[in-house]
PDB file of C-alpha atoms and ligand atoms in Angstrom:
ATOM      1  CA  UNK A   1     -33.974  21.684 102.740  1.00 98.00           C
ATOM      2  CA  UNK A   2     -37.065  22.465 104.737  1.00 98.00           C
ATOM      3  CA  UNK A   3     -38.297  19.593 106.890  1.00 98.00           C
ATOM      4  CA  UNK A   4     -41.444  19.541 108.994  1.00 98.00           C
ATOM      5  CA  UNK A   5     -41.344  17.586 112.239  1.00 98.00           C
ATOM      6  CA  UNK A   6     -44.963  16.990 113.126  1.00 98.00           C
ATOM      7  CA  UNK A   7     -44.011  15.511 116.527  1.00 98.00           C
ATOM      8  CA  UNK A   8     -46.968  13.893 118.349  1.00 98.00           C
ATOM      9  CA  UNK A   9     -49.572  15.829 116.424  1.00 98.00           C
ATOM     10  CA  UNK A  10     -51.960  14.710 113.648  1.00 98.00           C
ATOM     11  CA  UNK A  11     -53.895  11.483 113.273  1.00 98.00           C
ATOM     12  CA  UNK A  12     -53.333   9.706 109.986  1.00 98.00           C
ATOM     13  CA  UNK A  13     -56.455  11.339 108.529  1.00 98.00           C
ATOM     14  CA  UNK A  14     -55.303  14.781 109.601  1.00 98.00           C
ATOM     15  CA  UNK A  15     -51.844  14.084 108.213  1.00 98.00           C
ATOM     16  CA  UNK A  16     -53.234  13.133 104.806  1.00 98.00           C
ATOM     17  CA  UNK A  17     -55.152  16.417 104.663  1.00 98.00           C
ATOM     18  CA  UNK A  18     -52.140  18.432 105.845  1.00 98.00           C
ATOM     19  CA  UNK A  19     -49.809  17.017 103.201  1.00 98.00           C
ATOM     20  CA  UNK A  20     -52.389  17.707 100.481  1.00 98.00           C
ATOM     21  CA  UNK A  21     -52.759  21.282 101.693  1.00 98.00           C
ATOM     22  CA  UNK A  22     -48.976  21.724 101.756  1.00 98.00           C
ATOM     23  CA  UNK A  23     -48.705  20.351  98.218  1.00 97.00           C
ATOM     24  CA  UNK A  24     -51.354  22.769  97.027  1.00 97.00           C
ATOM     25  CA  UNK A  25     -49.515  25.733  98.557  1.00 96.00           C
ATOM     26  CA  UNK A  26     -46.160  24.600  97.150  1.00 96.00           C
ATOM     27  CA  UNK A  27     -47.243  23.545  93.682  1.00 91.00           C
ATOM     28  CA  UNK A  28     -44.322  25.249  91.943  1.00 90.00           C
ATOM     29  CA  UNK A  29     -41.684  25.041  94.679  1.00 93.00           C
ATOM     30  CA  UNK A  30     -41.883  21.246  95.016  1.00 93.00           C
ATOM     31  CA  UNK A  31     -40.538  20.897  91.508  1.00 89.00           C
ATOM     32  CA  UNK A  32     -37.638  23.223  92.238  1.00 86.00           C
ATOM     33  CA  UNK A  33     -34.730  20.811  92.313  1.00 84.00           C
ATOM     34  CA  UNK A  34     -32.709  23.207  94.455  1.00 88.00           C
ATOM     35  CA  UNK A  35     -35.169  22.729  97.345  1.00 94.00           C
ATOM     36  CA  UNK A  36     -35.912  19.524  99.265  1.00 96.00           C
ATOM     37  CA  UNK A  37     -39.169  19.511 101.197  1.00 98.00           C
ATOM     38  CA  UNK A  38     -39.593  16.714 103.743  1.00 98.00           C
ATOM     39  CA  UNK A  39     -42.527  15.961 106.036  1.00 98.00           C
ATOM     40  CA  UNK A  40     -42.163  13.763 109.127  1.00 99.00           C
ATOM     41  CA  UNK A  41     -45.520  12.555 110.464  1.00 98.00           C
ATOM     42  CA  UNK A  42     -45.904  10.291 113.496  1.00 98.00           C
ATOM     43  CA  UNK A  43     -45.456   6.580 112.682  1.00 98.00           C
ATOM     44  CA  UNK A  44     -49.192   5.978 112.443  1.00 98.00           C
ATOM     45  CA  UNK A  45     -49.559   8.688 109.795  1.00 98.00           C
ATOM     46  CA  UNK A  46     -46.718   7.620 107.521  1.00 98.00           C
ATOM     47  CA  UNK A  47     -48.741   5.226 105.374  1.00 98.00           C
ATOM     48  CA  UNK A  48     -51.546   7.710 104.701  1.00 98.00           C
ATOM     49  CA  UNK A  49     -49.107  10.514 103.895  1.00 98.00           C
ATOM     50  CA  UNK A  50     -47.035   8.185 101.734  1.00 98.00           C
ATOM     51  CA  UNK A  51     -50.139   7.233  99.750  1.00 98.00           C
ATOM     52  CA  UNK A  52     -50.894  10.897  99.043  1.00 98.00           C
ATOM     53  CA  UNK A  53     -47.276  11.522  98.015  1.00 98.00           C
ATOM     54  CA  UNK A  54     -47.371   8.554  95.635  1.00 98.00           C
ATOM     55  CA  UNK A  55     -50.817   9.074  94.108  1.00 98.00           C
ATOM     56  CA  UNK A  56     -50.306  12.807  93.614  1.00 97.00           C
ATOM     57  CA  UNK A  57     -46.725  12.292  92.352  1.00 96.00           C
ATOM     58  CA  UNK A  58     -45.406  14.799  94.873  1.00 97.00           C
ATOM     59  CA  UNK A  59     -41.719  15.591  94.755  1.00 96.00           C
ATOM     60  CA  UNK A  60     -41.507  15.510  98.534  1.00 97.00           C
ATOM     61  CA  UNK A  61     -39.431  13.526 101.009  1.00 98.00           C
ATOM     62  CA  UNK A  62     -41.088  11.493 103.735  1.00 98.00           C
ATOM     63  CA  UNK A  63     -39.423  11.074 107.096  1.00 98.00           C
ATOM     64  CA  UNK A  64     -39.944   9.164 110.321  1.00 99.00           C
ATOM     65  CA  UNK A  65     -39.207  10.798 113.670  1.00 98.00           C
ATOM     66  CA  UNK A  66     -37.187   7.873 115.054  1.00 98.00           C
ATOM     67  CA  UNK A  67     -36.178   4.303 114.223  1.00 98.00           C
ATOM     68  CA  UNK A  68     -34.589   1.372 116.066  1.00 98.00           C
ATOM     69  CA  UNK A  69     -31.200   0.166 114.837  1.00 98.00           C
ATOM     70  CA  UNK A  70     -31.845  -3.597 114.904  1.00 98.00           C
ATOM     71  CA  UNK A  71     -33.256  -5.197 111.749  1.00 98.00           C
ATOM     72  CA  UNK A  72     -35.989  -7.098 113.593  1.00 98.00           C
ATOM     73  CA  UNK A  73     -36.596  -9.007 116.797  1.00 98.00           C
ATOM     74  CA  UNK A  74     -38.260  -8.940 120.187  1.00 98.00           C
ATOM     75  CA  UNK A  75     -38.195  -5.160 120.668  1.00 98.00           C
ATOM     76  CA  UNK A  76     -41.684  -4.239 121.797  1.00 98.00           C
ATOM     77  CA  UNK A  77     -42.811  -0.888 120.491  1.00 97.00           C
ATOM     78  CA  UNK A  78     -39.880  -0.397 118.126  1.00 98.00           C
ATOM     79  CA  UNK A  79     -39.948   0.318 114.376  1.00 98.00           C
ATOM     80  CA  UNK A  80     -37.322  -1.002 111.952  1.00 98.00           C
ATOM     81  CA  UNK A  81     -35.748   0.429 108.826  1.00 98.00           C
ATOM     82  CA  UNK A  82     -37.513  -2.103 106.597  1.00 98.00           C
ATOM     83  CA  UNK A  83     -40.905  -1.055 107.979  1.00 98.00           C
ATOM     84  CA  UNK A  84     -40.080   2.509 106.957  1.00 98.00           C
ATOM     85  CA  UNK A  85     -38.575   1.830 103.543  1.00 98.00           C
ATOM     86  CA  UNK A  86     -41.620  -0.279 102.650  1.00 98.00           C
ATOM     87  CA  UNK A  87     -43.669   2.879 103.165  1.00 98.00           C
ATOM     88  CA  UNK A  88     -41.232   4.815 100.946  1.00 98.00           C
ATOM     89  CA  UNK A  89     -39.647   6.794 103.764  1.00 98.00           C
ATOM     90  CA  UNK A  90     -36.598   8.697 102.576  1.00 98.00           C
ATOM     91  CA  UNK A  91     -35.452  10.322 105.836  1.00 98.00           C
ATOM     92  CA  UNK A  92     -35.354   9.577 109.554  1.00 99.00           C
ATOM     93  CA  UNK A  93     -34.930  12.175 112.305  1.00 99.00           C
ATOM     94  CA  UNK A  94     -32.415  10.805 114.799  1.00 98.00           C
ATOM     95  CA  UNK A  95     -31.546  12.106 118.254  1.00 98.00           C
ATOM     96  CA  UNK A  96     -34.085  14.892 118.567  1.00 98.00           C
ATOM     97  CA  UNK A  97     -33.681  16.557 121.974  1.00 98.00           C
ATOM     98  CA  UNK A  98     -37.164  15.385 122.934  1.00 98.00           C
ATOM     99  CA  UNK A  99     -36.072  11.761 122.317  1.00 98.00           C
ATOM    100  CA  UNK A 100     -32.939  12.410 124.348  1.00 98.00           C
ATOM    101  CA  UNK A 101     -34.927  13.962 127.205  1.00 98.00           C
ATOM    102  CA  UNK A 102     -37.956  11.677 127.402  1.00 98.00           C
ATOM    103  CA  UNK A 103     -36.828   8.403 125.799  1.00 97.00           C
ATOM    104  CA  UNK A 104     -33.249   7.919 126.955  1.00 97.00           C
ATOM    105  CA  UNK A 105     -31.539   8.620 123.638  1.00 98.00           C
ATOM    106  CA  UNK A 106     -27.758   9.035 123.998  1.00 98.00           C
ATOM    107  CA  UNK A 107     -24.980   9.963 121.580  1.00 98.00           C
ATOM    108  CA  UNK A 108     -24.185   6.251 121.387  1.00 98.00           C
ATOM    109  CA  UNK A 109     -27.720   5.191 120.396  1.00 98.00           C
ATOM    110  CA  UNK A 110     -27.886   8.140 117.991  1.00 98.00           C
ATOM    111  CA  UNK A 111     -24.763   6.832 116.277  1.00 98.00           C
ATOM    112  CA  UNK A 112     -26.197   3.308 115.964  1.00 98.00           C
ATOM    113  CA  UNK A 113     -29.351   4.729 114.445  1.00 99.00           C
ATOM    114  CA  UNK A 114     -27.464   6.957 112.004  1.00 99.00           C
ATOM    115  CA  UNK A 115     -25.600   3.884 110.730  1.00 98.00           C
ATOM    116  CA  UNK A 116     -28.809   1.847 110.469  1.00 98.00           C
ATOM    117  CA  UNK A 117     -30.595   4.613 108.548  1.00 99.00           C
ATOM    118  CA  UNK A 118     -27.745   4.844 106.039  1.00 98.00           C
ATOM    119  CA  UNK A 119     -27.533   1.066 105.722  1.00 98.00           C
ATOM    120  CA  UNK A 120     -31.198   1.046 104.713  1.00 98.00           C
ATOM    121  CA  UNK A 121     -30.592   3.648 102.007  1.00 98.00           C
ATOM    122  CA  UNK A 122     -32.334   6.495 103.809  1.00 98.00           C
ATOM    123  CA  UNK A 123     -30.962   9.844 104.991  1.00 98.00           C
ATOM    124  CA  UNK A 124     -30.571  10.600 108.695  1.00 99.00           C
ATOM    125  CA  UNK A 125     -31.481  14.053 109.979  1.00 99.00           C
ATOM    126  CA  UNK A 126     -29.260  13.985 113.045  1.00 99.00           C
ATOM    127  CA  UNK A 127     -30.172  16.532 115.712  1.00 98.00           C
ATOM    128  CA  UNK A 128     -27.933  18.322 118.160  1.00 98.00           C
ATOM    129  CA  UNK A 129     -28.414  21.270 120.462  1.00 98.00           C
ATOM    130  CA  UNK A 130     -27.462  22.724 123.812  1.00 98.00           C
ATOM    131  CA  UNK A 131     -29.472  23.643 126.912  1.00 98.00           C
ATOM    132  CA  UNK A 132     -29.632  27.205 128.150  1.00 97.00           C
ATOM    133  CA  UNK A 133     -27.332  26.259 131.059  1.00 98.00           C
ATOM    134  CA  UNK A 134     -24.693  25.016 128.606  1.00 98.00           C
ATOM    135  CA  UNK A 135     -25.016  28.193 126.564  1.00 97.00           C
ATOM    136  CA  UNK A 136     -24.786  30.408 129.648  1.00 97.00           C
ATOM    137  CA  UNK A 137     -21.649  28.531 130.694  1.00 98.00           C
ATOM    138  CA  UNK A 138     -20.152  29.391 127.272  1.00 97.00           C
ATOM    139  CA  UNK A 139     -19.804  25.683 126.530  1.00 98.00           C
ATOM    140  CA  UNK A 140     -22.008  25.503 123.441  1.00 98.00           C
ATOM    141  CA  UNK A 141     -19.183  24.912 120.972  1.00 97.00           C
ATOM    142  CA  UNK A 142     -17.491  22.091 122.849  1.00 98.00           C
ATOM    143  CA  UNK A 143     -20.837  20.467 123.700  1.00 98.00           C
ATOM    144  CA  UNK A 144     -22.072  20.527 120.109  1.00 98.00           C
ATOM    145  CA  UNK A 145     -18.721  19.300 118.836  1.00 98.00           C
ATOM    146  CA  UNK A 146     -18.873  16.306 121.165  1.00 98.00           C
ATOM    147  CA  UNK A 147     -22.417  15.486 120.010  1.00 98.00           C
ATOM    148  CA  UNK A 148     -21.284  15.562 116.364  1.00 98.00           C
ATOM    149  CA  UNK A 149     -18.075  13.591 116.935  1.00 98.00           C
ATOM    150  CA  UNK A 150     -20.008  10.847 118.746  1.00 98.00           C
ATOM    151  CA  UNK A 151     -23.191  10.886 116.663  1.00 98.00           C
ATOM    152  CA  UNK A 152     -21.441  10.889 113.289  1.00 98.00           C
ATOM    153  CA  UNK A 153     -18.615   8.489 114.236  1.00 98.00           C
ATOM    154  CA  UNK A 154     -17.551   5.701 111.909  1.00 98.00           C
ATOM    155  CA  UNK A 155     -19.198   6.884 108.691  1.00 98.00           C
ATOM    156  CA  UNK A 156     -17.606   6.822 105.275  1.00 98.00           C
ATOM    157  CA  UNK A 157     -16.739  10.237 103.837  1.00 98.00           C
ATOM    158  CA  UNK A 158     -19.426   9.658 101.241  1.00 98.00           C
ATOM    159  CA  UNK A 159     -22.042   9.026 103.950  1.00 98.00           C
ATOM    160  CA  UNK A 160     -20.903  12.081 105.901  1.00 98.00           C
ATOM    161  CA  UNK A 161     -21.440  14.152 102.764  1.00 98.00           C
ATOM    162  CA  UNK A 162     -25.043  12.930 102.552  1.00 98.00           C
ATOM    163  CA  UNK A 163     -25.777  13.479 106.244  1.00 98.00           C
ATOM    164  CA  UNK A 164     -28.244  16.151 107.319  1.00 99.00           C
ATOM    165  CA  UNK A 165     -27.559  17.736 110.704  1.00 99.00           C
ATOM    166  CA  UNK A 166     -30.145  19.856 112.471  1.00 99.00           C
ATOM    167  CA  UNK A 167     -28.851  22.346 115.001  1.00 98.00           C
ATOM    168  CA  UNK A 168     -31.689  22.889 117.456  1.00 98.00           C
ATOM    169  CA  UNK A 169     -30.854  24.832 120.623  1.00 98.00           C
ATOM    170  CA  UNK A 170     -33.121  23.218 123.211  1.00 98.00           C
ATOM    171  CA  UNK A 171     -34.116  26.571 124.709  1.00 98.00           C
ATOM    172  CA  UNK A 172     -35.354  27.739 121.298  1.00 98.00           C
ATOM    173  CA  UNK A 173     -37.669  24.773 120.673  1.00 98.00           C
ATOM    174  CA  UNK A 174     -41.320  25.727 121.000  1.00 96.00           C
ATOM    175  CA  UNK A 175     -40.381  28.775 123.042  1.00 97.00           C
ATOM    176  CA  UNK A 176     -40.649  31.591 120.535  1.00 95.00           C
ATOM    177  CA  UNK A 177     -37.052  32.479 121.428  1.00 96.00           C
ATOM    178  CA  UNK A 178     -34.270  32.105 118.907  1.00 97.00           C
ATOM    179  CA  UNK A 179     -30.563  32.787 118.762  1.00 97.00           C
ATOM    180  CA  UNK A 180     -29.647  35.631 116.454  1.00 98.00           C
ATOM    181  CA  UNK A 181     -29.080  34.309 112.932  1.00 98.00           C
ATOM    182  CA  UNK A 182     -25.395  35.221 113.306  1.00 98.00           C
ATOM    183  CA  UNK A 183     -24.980  33.208 116.486  1.00 97.00           C
ATOM    184  CA  UNK A 184     -26.880  30.266 114.979  1.00 98.00           C
ATOM    185  CA  UNK A 185     -24.511  30.485 112.033  1.00 98.00           C
ATOM    186  CA  UNK A 186     -21.502  30.433 114.372  1.00 98.00           C
ATOM    187  CA  UNK A 187     -22.675  27.024 115.591  1.00 98.00           C
ATOM    188  CA  UNK A 188     -23.629  25.628 112.176  1.00 98.00           C
ATOM    189  CA  UNK A 189     -20.224  26.723 110.863  1.00 98.00           C
ATOM    190  CA  UNK A 190     -18.560  24.902 113.760  1.00 98.00           C
ATOM    191  CA  UNK A 191     -20.636  21.798 112.953  1.00 98.00           C
ATOM    192  CA  UNK A 192     -19.459  21.944 109.345  1.00 98.00           C
ATOM    193  CA  UNK A 193     -15.872  22.371 110.502  1.00 98.00           C
ATOM    194  CA  UNK A 194     -16.214  19.349 112.783  1.00 98.00           C
ATOM    195  CA  UNK A 195     -17.456  17.225 109.879  1.00 98.00           C
ATOM    196  CA  UNK A 196     -14.531  18.607 107.841  1.00 98.00           C
ATOM    197  CA  UNK A 197     -12.040  17.567 110.516  1.00 98.00           C
ATOM    198  CA  UNK A 198     -13.579  14.085 110.652  1.00 98.00           C
ATOM    199  CA  UNK A 199     -14.206  13.408 106.981  1.00 98.00           C
ATOM    200  CA  UNK A 200     -12.412  16.037 104.890  1.00 98.00           C
ATOM    201  CA  UNK A 201     -13.352  19.220 103.038  1.00 98.00           C
ATOM    202  CA  UNK A 202     -15.715  17.701 100.426  1.00 98.00           C
ATOM    203  CA  UNK A 203     -17.888  16.220 103.198  1.00 98.00           C
ATOM    204  CA  UNK A 204     -17.830  19.562 105.022  1.00 98.00           C
ATOM    205  CA  UNK A 205     -19.016  21.327 101.897  1.00 97.00           C
ATOM    206  CA  UNK A 206     -21.766  18.850 101.125  1.00 98.00           C
ATOM    207  CA  UNK A 207     -23.169  18.042 104.575  1.00 98.00           C
ATOM    208  CA  UNK A 208     -26.408  19.913 105.030  1.00 98.00           C
ATOM    209  CA  UNK A 209     -26.792  21.797 108.279  1.00 98.00           C
ATOM    210  CA  UNK A 210     -30.278  22.989 109.198  1.00 98.00           C
ATOM    211  CA  UNK A 211     -31.370  25.352 111.919  1.00 98.00           C
ATOM    212  CA  UNK A 212     -34.390  24.444 114.091  1.00 98.00           C
ATOM    213  CA  UNK A 213     -36.144  26.115 117.001  1.00 98.00           C
ATOM    214  CA  UNK A 214     -39.089  28.524 116.690  1.00 98.00           C
ATOM    215  CA  UNK A 215     -38.647  28.966 112.938  1.00 98.00           C
ATOM    216  CA  UNK A 216     -41.601  30.939 111.614  1.00 98.00           C
ATOM    217  CA  UNK A 217     -42.468  32.636 108.326  1.00 98.00           C
ATOM    218  CA  UNK A 218     -41.423  35.941 109.931  1.00 98.00           C
ATOM    219  CA  UNK A 219     -37.867  34.877 110.804  1.00 98.00           C
ATOM    220  CA  UNK A 220     -37.061  32.101 108.304  1.00 98.00           C
ATOM    221  CA  UNK A 221     -35.390  34.227 105.642  1.00 97.00           C
ATOM    222  CA  UNK A 222     -33.041  35.751 108.231  1.00 98.00           C
ATOM    223  CA  UNK A 223     -31.741  32.279 109.032  1.00 98.00           C
ATOM    224  CA  UNK A 224     -31.626  31.261 105.367  1.00 98.00           C
ATOM    225  CA  UNK A 225     -29.501  34.271 104.495  1.00 97.00           C
ATOM    226  CA  UNK A 226     -26.691  32.913 106.687  1.00 98.00           C
ATOM    227  CA  UNK A 227     -23.954  31.126 104.713  1.00 98.00           C
ATOM    228  CA  UNK A 228     -23.717  28.001 106.878  1.00 98.00           C
ATOM    229  CA  UNK A 229     -27.448  27.421 107.331  1.00 98.00           C
ATOM    230  CA  UNK A 230     -28.809  25.195 104.573  1.00 98.00           C
ATOM    231  CA  UNK A 231     -32.426  25.069 105.645  1.00 98.00           C
ATOM    232  CA  UNK A 232     -34.709  24.482 108.592  1.00 98.00           C
ATOM    233  CA  UNK A 233     -36.248  21.753 110.720  1.00 98.00           C
ATOM    234  CA  UNK A 234     -39.637  23.166 111.642  1.00 98.00           C
ATOM    235  CA  UNK A 235     -41.927  22.056 114.478  1.00 98.00           C
ATOM    236  CA  UNK A 236     -45.006  24.091 115.366  1.00 98.00           C
ATOM    237  CA  UNK A 237     -45.081  26.098 112.134  1.00 98.00           C
ATOM    238  CA  UNK A 238     -45.004  22.844 110.118  1.00 98.00           C
ATOM    239  CA  UNK A 239     -48.486  21.920 111.360  1.00 98.00           C
ATOM    240  CA  UNK A 240     -50.182  24.599 109.284  1.00 98.00           C
ATOM    241  CA  UNK A 241     -49.890  24.371 105.516  1.00 98.00           C
ATOM    242  CA  UNK A 242     -49.690  28.118 104.996  1.00 98.00           C
ATOM    243  CA  UNK A 243     -46.899  28.770 107.508  1.00 98.00           C
ATOM    244  CA  UNK A 244     -44.879  25.716 106.442  1.00 98.00           C
ATOM    245  CA  UNK A 245     -45.271  26.735 102.806  1.00 98.00           C
ATOM    246  CA  UNK A 246     -44.186  30.292 103.573  1.00 97.00           C
ATOM    247  CA  UNK A 247     -41.001  28.967 105.200  1.00 98.00           C
ATOM    248  CA  UNK A 248     -40.323  26.673 102.223  1.00 97.00           C
ATOM    249  CA  UNK A 249     -40.848  29.590  99.849  1.00 96.00           C
ATOM    250  CA  UNK A 250     -38.353  31.674 101.846  1.00 96.00           C
ATOM    251  CA  UNK A 251     -35.832  28.838 101.389  1.00 96.00           C
ATOM    252  CA  UNK A 252     -36.330  28.866  97.624  1.00 89.00           C
ATOM    253  CA  UNK A 253     -34.346  32.055  97.331  1.00 67.00           C
ATOM    254  CA  UNK A 254     -31.395  30.490  99.154  1.00 61.00           C
TER     255      UNK A 254
HETATM  256  P1  13P B 301     -40.506  24.424 116.982  1.00 93.53           P
HETATM  257  O1  13P B 301     -40.379  24.874 115.536  1.00 93.53           O
HETATM  258  O2  13P B 301     -41.915  24.172 117.390  1.00 93.53           O
HETATM  259  O3  13P B 301     -39.746  25.310 117.887  1.00 93.53           O
HETATM  260  O4  13P B 301     -39.804  22.976 117.061  1.00 93.53           O
HETATM  261  C1  13P B 301     -38.542  22.812 116.532  1.00 93.53           C
HETATM  262  C2  13P B 301     -38.227  21.370 116.522  1.00 93.53           C
HETATM  263  O5  13P B 301     -38.023  20.760 117.553  1.00 93.53           O
HETATM  264  C3  13P B 301     -38.200  20.687 115.219  1.00 93.53           C
HETATM  265  O6  13P B 301     -37.661  19.421 115.321  1.00 93.53           O
END
């Protein structure tokens, strides 16, 4: 899976153009059933992008970048699952480090959202990742494990198997710095093992674990060649059709 997180970039008009450009670049790859391509525009762009996906019959997933867990109610500014499924959203990013840092997201709210996304028939892309201080203190493994245990708590084994987890070291996001592919794989393997301990070996095998953080066309295939990295969650490089397409093409060989 290669998912593009457009963050707070693109108006709805710009998003419609971007998704068309991506589709043009990936004409053959989108129909490769071994590859899932997902784009995650800001809320205001979802309808326009969804319309392009539908009219052009694109085999592409559509994700939101967040969602509230309640079905409806007096929650000013919030967006519900039904608002997203009506627009044919298939995925929702949950617990991105930027939501944790700037919008008060916690492991507990992440877990509520993961459950609500599944209940609505969509797929959560649940994010985790450590700060540089945590890494320097050699606490990455225990920190990530605690994020997974809390964020993925209370699922059925079948839901755990359908979960997508994005490992995004915070210090690698937008920085141009990345862990070595081997050290990223150490963490994604530990994430898979944690899911295995919680939900059994079939869930561990099927859960998809992505790497995110400064993924570019130049480094994508190094990450994809690691056994426990099943794809990428891409930020900056997802905002240009040619670089996003190059990353998706690198994933095709996986
Ligand atoms: P960059 O690819 O810009 O580092 O962002 C990664 C990310 O946060 C994707 O969710």
